[in-house]
Phi, psi and omega in degrees: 000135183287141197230139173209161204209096203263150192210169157086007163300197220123130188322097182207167213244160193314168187079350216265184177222177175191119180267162168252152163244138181204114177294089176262174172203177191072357134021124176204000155270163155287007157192181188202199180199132180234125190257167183233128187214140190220157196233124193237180198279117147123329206282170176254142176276113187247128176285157230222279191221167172190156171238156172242125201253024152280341161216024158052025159299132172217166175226167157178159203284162180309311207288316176245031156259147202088317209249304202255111185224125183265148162192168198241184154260038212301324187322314208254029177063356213255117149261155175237143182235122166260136184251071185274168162077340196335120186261149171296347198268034167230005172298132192188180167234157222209098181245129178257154235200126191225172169231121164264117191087011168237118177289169176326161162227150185223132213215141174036027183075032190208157196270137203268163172314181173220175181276304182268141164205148195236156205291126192294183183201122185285153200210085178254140216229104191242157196255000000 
């Protein structure tokens, strides 16, 4: 069963930067795709970014390009979402997602659920 292990939330102050990390494992495709999603308190959980790791194809939503950059680790199953520039409007708890054997799905201009999903990392942004 695919396992995902999201690490690197925290306090920092706007302008400030921070990267996440989300460890998977459990793989059972020769590929997959792990997305990034944040939950901000009262908001609906909006997908972020998502990488695909059969052409290292990536997305991210208008709000965060520029600002925001996924990239993996594939040897070590590891994505990274570096978080520059940071607004308090990016304070969330901020959980990564994955599909196996399956690409990223990108929907209303947001990155769509995912199947696997792993326990979040709060992420706050003071002004």
């Amino acid at each position: 069963e695919v396992q995902l292990q999201a690490s690197g939330g925290g306090l920092v102050q706007a302008g400030g930067s921070l990267t996440l990390s989300c460890a998977a494992s459990g793989f059972r495709s020769g590929s997959y795709a792990i997305g990034w999603f944040r939950q901000a308190p009262g908001k609906e959980r909006e997908g972020v970014s998502c990488f695909n790791s059969d052409d290292g194809s990536t997305f991210a939503v208008n709000s965060v390009k520029g600002r925001f950059t996924i990239s993996s680790d594939k040897s070590n199953n590891i994505v990274y979402l570096q978080m520059n520039s940071l607004k308090p409007e990016d304070t969330g708890v901020y959980y990564c997602a994955a599909e196996d054997g399956i690409r990223c799905t990108v929907f209303g201009g947001t990155v769509a659920g995912m199947e696997y999903w792993g326990k979040g990392t709060q992420v706050t942004v003071s002004s």
